[in-house]
Amino acid sequence: MSHEIIAIDGPAGSGKSTVAKAVAEQLGWAFLDTGAMYRAVTCEALSQGVDVHDQRAMGELARTVTLATLPRVTVNGRDVQDELRTEPVNLAVSIVAANPLVRESMVTRQREIAGAQSTGTVVEGRDIATVVFPHATLKVFLTASLEERSRRRGEEGVDSVARRDEADSTRTTSPLRQADGALVLDTTGQSIDDVVGEVIRCLKSITSN
Ligand code: CDP
């Protein structure tokens, strides 16, 4: 068992998933996309007709659903991979993610998933370095201009990306913020390889000391 963690946080479209996946692949580590977990719970609520504003009902749903993120995202055995980035989910996910009961269940699961790996894990989200793994081996905060982030998010559009950023950064429970000591990388105009290289270099300099 290895409990080495690289925690990558940042706003929508900052490059977290792409960078985290590539870093995990280079290191031979596991990869966990925590945004997919919040999106999957949101898909299930919309499909069951649960009111996403009902904190107790959503907390109960988050506590009891069966979730998997790899190789495809499933919730209660249903493959929701192709629904994760649809407009209804983009609209509701930040409401679901602001619910402390939902977060509690997701954070518990995230720690269990990483704890069960035989390798290190690259985990990406909004609160990974601040709340989920405050003792991570390496903490990374990715940013990029709103224009570039919206371009990367394609169909979602700049207004929706900006609205999610605002909701995620201003919520009371586990808002998106830079962790103390995080390596901050602005990915605007940067190639994926450059960013991945920087993360791996930083990990090596930490672990060789
Ligand atoms: O890929 P993108 O950055 O656009 O979003 P995502 O990582 O799939 O996350 C979707 C939403 O889930 C975010 O807008 C947050 O509201 C929420 N989230 C969160 O609150 N905490 C996390 N650790 C990950 C995602």
Short mmCIF file of C-alpha atoms and ligand atoms in Angstrom, two decimals:
data_model
loop_
_atom_site.label_atom_id
_atom_site.label_comp_id
_atom_site.label_asym_id
_atom_site.label_seq_id
_atom_site.Cartn_x
_atom_site.Cartn_y
_atom_site.Cartn_z
CA MET A 1 0.00 0.00 0.00
CA SER A 2 1.23 3.46 -0.89
CA HIS A 3 -0.40 6.59 0.37
CA GLU A 4 1.56 9.00 -1.78
CA ILE A 5 -0.80 11.64 -3.14
CA ILE A 6 -0.45 14.37 -5.72
CA ALA A 7 -3.38 16.74 -5.10
CA ILE A 8 -4.38 18.94 -8.04
CA ASP A 9 -6.98 21.68 -7.60
CA GLY A 10 -8.15 24.50 -9.82
CA PRO A 11 -11.16 26.12 -11.48
CA ALA A 12 -13.15 24.66 -14.39
CA GLY A 13 -11.10 24.06 -17.52
CA SER A 14 -7.75 24.78 -15.86
CA GLY A 15 -6.39 21.46 -17.21
CA LYS A 16 -6.67 19.36 -14.06
CA SER A 17 -7.99 16.14 -15.63
CA THR A 18 -5.63 16.15 -18.60
CA VAL A 19 -2.58 16.94 -16.48
CA ALA A 20 -3.56 14.57 -13.66
CA LYS A 21 -4.13 11.68 -16.06
CA ALA A 22 -0.80 12.24 -17.84
CA VAL A 23 1.12 12.57 -14.56
CA ALA A 24 -0.49 9.36 -13.25
CA GLU A 25 0.39 7.55 -16.45
CA GLN A 26 4.04 8.67 -16.36
CA LEU A 27 4.42 7.63 -12.74
CA GLY A 28 2.39 4.41 -13.03
CA TRP A 29 0.05 5.75 -10.34
CA ALA A 30 -3.74 5.63 -10.01
CA PHE A 31 -5.86 8.62 -11.07
CA LEU A 32 -9.04 9.91 -9.41
CA ASP A 33 -11.33 12.53 -10.97
CA THR A 34 -13.43 13.73 -8.03
CA GLY A 35 -15.48 16.11 -10.21
CA ALA A 36 -16.83 13.03 -11.98
CA MET A 37 -18.12 11.79 -8.60
CA TYR A 38 -20.07 15.02 -7.92
CA ARG A 39 -21.33 14.94 -11.51
CA ALA A 40 -22.44 11.28 -11.19
CA VAL A 41 -24.44 11.99 -8.01
CA THR A 42 -26.02 14.95 -9.83
CA CYS A 43 -26.96 12.69 -12.79
CA GLU A 44 -28.61 10.24 -10.42
CA ALA A 45 -30.59 12.98 -8.64
CA LEU A 46 -31.86 14.35 -11.96
CA SER A 47 -32.76 10.86 -13.15
CA GLN A 48 -34.64 9.99 -9.91
CA GLY A 49 -36.31 13.42 -9.77
CA VAL A 50 -34.68 14.30 -6.41
CA ASP A 51 -34.70 18.08 -5.77
CA VAL A 52 -31.02 19.08 -5.83
CA HIS A 53 -31.77 21.88 -3.32
CA ASP A 54 -33.11 19.38 -0.77
CA GLN A 55 -30.00 18.99 1.36
CA ARG A 56 -31.19 16.00 3.38
CA ALA A 57 -32.48 14.04 0.39
CA MET A 58 -29.30 14.77 -1.54
CA GLY A 59 -27.16 13.80 1.46
CA GLU A 60 -29.00 10.47 1.68
CA LEU A 61 -28.59 9.86 -2.04
CA ALA A 62 -24.84 10.62 -1.88
CA ARG A 63 -24.44 8.30 1.12
CA THR A 64 -26.22 5.34 -0.48
CA VAL A 65 -25.35 5.37 -4.20
CA THR A 66 -22.90 2.90 -5.69
CA LEU A 67 -20.27 4.87 -7.59
CA ALA A 68 -17.39 3.94 -9.88
CA THR A 69 -15.29 6.28 -12.00
CA LEU A 70 -13.11 3.84 -13.96
CA PRO A 71 -13.07 2.60 -16.66
CA ARG A 72 -16.33 4.55 -17.14
CA VAL A 73 -18.39 6.53 -14.67
CA THR A 74 -21.33 4.53 -13.32
CA VAL A 75 -23.86 5.29 -10.63
CA ASN A 76 -26.02 2.49 -9.18
CA GLY A 77 -24.67 0.34 -12.02
CA ARG A 78 -25.88 2.79 -14.72
CA ASP A 79 -23.27 4.14 -17.17
CA VAL A 80 -23.58 7.96 -16.99
CA GLN A 81 -20.27 8.81 -18.68
CA ASP A 82 -21.98 10.51 -21.63
CA GLU A 83 -24.31 12.55 -19.39
CA LEU A 84 -21.64 14.05 -17.14
CA ARG A 85 -21.09 17.24 -19.14
CA THR A 86 -24.63 17.90 -20.34
CA GLU A 87 -26.25 21.27 -19.59
CA PRO A 88 -28.62 20.06 -16.83
CA VAL A 89 -25.63 18.57 -14.98
CA ASN A 90 -23.48 21.70 -15.50
CA LEU A 91 -26.35 23.75 -14.07
CA ALA A 92 -26.95 21.59 -11.00
CA VAL A 93 -23.54 20.21 -10.04
CA SER A 94 -22.29 23.25 -8.12
CA ILE A 95 -25.50 23.24 -6.03
CA VAL A 96 -25.00 19.56 -5.23
CA ALA A 97 -21.29 20.12 -4.47
CA ALA A 98 -22.06 22.97 -2.02
CA ASN A 99 -24.05 20.56 0.18
CA PRO A 100 -21.94 19.58 3.24
CA LEU A 101 -23.69 16.20 3.56
CA VAL A 102 -22.85 15.32 -0.04
CA ARG A 103 -19.26 16.45 0.46
CA GLU A 104 -18.85 14.36 3.58
CA SER A 105 -19.81 11.18 1.68
CA MET A 106 -17.65 12.02 -1.31
CA VAL A 107 -14.59 12.87 0.78
CA THR A 108 -14.88 9.60 2.73
CA ARG A 109 -15.07 7.66 -0.53
CA GLN A 110 -12.12 9.58 -2.03
CA ARG A 111 -9.90 8.75 0.96
CA GLU A 112 -10.97 5.09 0.79
CA ILE A 113 -10.27 4.84 -2.94
CA ALA A 114 -6.77 6.32 -2.60
CA GLY A 115 -6.07 4.28 0.52
CA ALA A 116 -6.87 1.04 -1.33
CA GLN A 117 -4.33 1.61 -4.12
CA SER A 118 -1.05 -0.28 -4.24
CA THR A 119 0.53 2.75 -5.96
CA GLY A 120 0.38 6.48 -5.31
CA THR A 121 -2.70 8.37 -6.53
CA VAL A 122 -3.07 11.59 -8.49
CA VAL A 123 -6.33 13.16 -7.29
CA GLU A 124 -7.91 16.21 -8.89
CA GLY A 125 -10.78 18.47 -7.85
CA ARG A 126 -11.46 21.66 -5.89
CA ASP A 127 -10.67 20.79 -2.25
CA ILE A 128 -8.14 17.99 -2.61
CA ALA A 129 -5.10 19.78 -1.17
CA THR A 130 -7.09 21.87 1.32
CA VAL A 131 -9.50 19.30 2.78
CA VAL A 132 -9.32 15.77 1.38
CA PHE A 133 -5.54 15.22 1.51
CA PRO A 134 -3.99 18.13 3.44
CA HIS A 135 -0.81 16.03 3.89
CA ALA A 136 -0.41 15.26 0.17
CA THR A 137 3.15 14.67 -1.04
CA LEU A 138 2.71 17.44 -3.63
CA LYS A 139 -0.03 20.08 -3.91
CA VAL A 140 -0.66 21.74 -7.25
CA PHE A 141 -2.99 24.62 -8.11
CA LEU A 142 -3.69 25.04 -11.82
CA THR A 143 -5.10 28.24 -13.26
CA ALA A 144 -5.66 29.72 -16.71
CA SER A 145 -7.44 32.77 -18.09
CA LEU A 146 -11.27 32.57 -18.20
CA GLU A 147 -11.11 32.89 -22.01
CA GLU A 148 -8.81 29.92 -22.36
CA ARG A 149 -10.70 27.84 -19.81
CA SER A 150 -14.02 28.48 -21.57
CA ARG A 151 -12.48 27.63 -24.92
CA ARG A 152 -11.35 24.30 -23.46
CA ARG A 153 -14.83 23.65 -22.07
CA GLY A 154 -16.31 24.15 -25.59
CA GLU A 155 -20.08 23.88 -25.62
CA GLU A 156 -20.52 24.76 -21.95
CA GLY A 157 -19.83 28.43 -22.68
CA VAL A 158 -18.16 31.24 -20.77
CA ASP A 159 -21.21 32.19 -18.68
CA SER A 160 -21.68 28.70 -17.29
CA VAL A 161 -17.96 28.29 -16.55
CA ALA A 162 -17.86 31.68 -14.79
CA ARG A 163 -21.01 30.84 -12.82
CA ARG A 164 -19.57 27.53 -11.60
CA ASP A 165 -16.29 29.22 -10.65
CA GLU A 166 -18.16 31.83 -8.62
CA ALA A 167 -20.32 29.19 -6.88
CA ASP A 168 -17.34 26.89 -6.17
CA SER A 169 -15.16 29.71 -4.82
CA THR A 170 -17.74 31.39 -2.59
CA ARG A 171 -19.54 28.42 -1.00
CA THR A 172 -19.19 27.97 2.77
CA THR A 173 -18.08 24.33 2.76
CA SER A 174 -14.67 23.59 1.22
CA PRO A 175 -14.53 26.48 -1.26
CA LEU A 176 -12.02 26.31 -4.09
CA ARG A 177 -8.83 27.97 -2.88
CA GLN A 178 -5.11 27.68 -3.22
CA ALA A 179 -3.60 25.47 -0.50
CA ASP A 180 -0.63 26.80 1.46
CA GLY A 181 2.56 25.59 -0.14
CA ALA A 182 0.91 24.63 -3.44
CA LEU A 183 2.86 24.76 -6.68
CA VAL A 184 0.85 27.32 -8.68
CA LEU A 185 0.92 26.89 -12.44
CA ASP A 186 -0.81 29.15 -14.96
CA THR A 187 -1.53 26.88 -17.93
CA THR A 188 -2.63 29.69 -20.29
CA GLY A 189 -0.75 29.10 -23.54
CA GLN A 190 1.24 26.23 -22.01
CA SER A 191 1.47 22.79 -23.59
CA ILE A 192 0.27 19.80 -21.57
CA ASP A 193 3.77 18.32 -21.75
CA ASP A 194 5.29 21.45 -20.18
CA VAL A 195 2.84 21.41 -17.28
CA VAL A 196 3.20 17.67 -16.73
CA GLY A 197 7.00 18.01 -16.83
CA GLU A 198 6.88 20.78 -14.22
CA VAL A 199 4.71 18.68 -11.86
CA ILE A 200 6.98 15.63 -12.19
CA ARG A 201 10.12 17.76 -11.66
CA CYS A 202 8.62 19.24 -8.53
CA LEU A 203 7.63 15.79 -7.19
CA LYS A 204 11.15 14.49 -7.82
CA SER A 205 12.74 17.43 -6.05
CA ILE A 206 10.50 16.83 -3.02
CA THR A 207 11.01 13.07 -2.85
CA SER A 208 14.78 13.21 -3.42
CA ASN A 209 15.23 15.43 -0.36
O1 CDP B 1 -13.82 19.58 -15.38
P1 CDP B 1 -14.32 20.81 -14.70
O2 CDP B 1 -13.21 21.55 -14.01
O3 CDP B 1 -15.14 21.68 -15.60
O4 CDP B 1 -15.34 20.33 -13.57
P2 CDP B 1 -15.25 19.02 -12.66
O5 CDP B 1 -13.88 18.83 -12.13
O6 CDP B 1 -15.88 17.89 -13.40
O7 CDP B 1 -16.18 19.43 -11.42
C1 CDP B 1 -17.55 19.68 -11.58
C2 CDP B 1 -18.08 20.40 -10.36
O8 CDP B 1 -17.97 19.53 -9.23
C3 CDP B 1 -17.32 21.66 -9.97
O9 CDP B 1 -17.81 22.81 -10.64
C4 CDP B 1 -17.58 21.72 -8.45
O10 CDP B 1 -18.84 22.30 -8.19
C5 CDP B 1 -17.67 20.26 -8.06
N1 CDP B 1 -16.44 19.72 -7.43
C6 CDP B 1 -16.21 19.99 -6.11
O11 CDP B 1 -16.96 20.75 -5.50
N2 CDP B 1 -15.17 19.42 -5.45
C7 CDP B 1 -14.34 18.60 -6.10
N3 CDP B 1 -13.34 18.03 -5.41
C8 CDP B 1 -14.52 18.33 -7.46
C9 CDP B 1 -15.58 18.92 -8.12
#
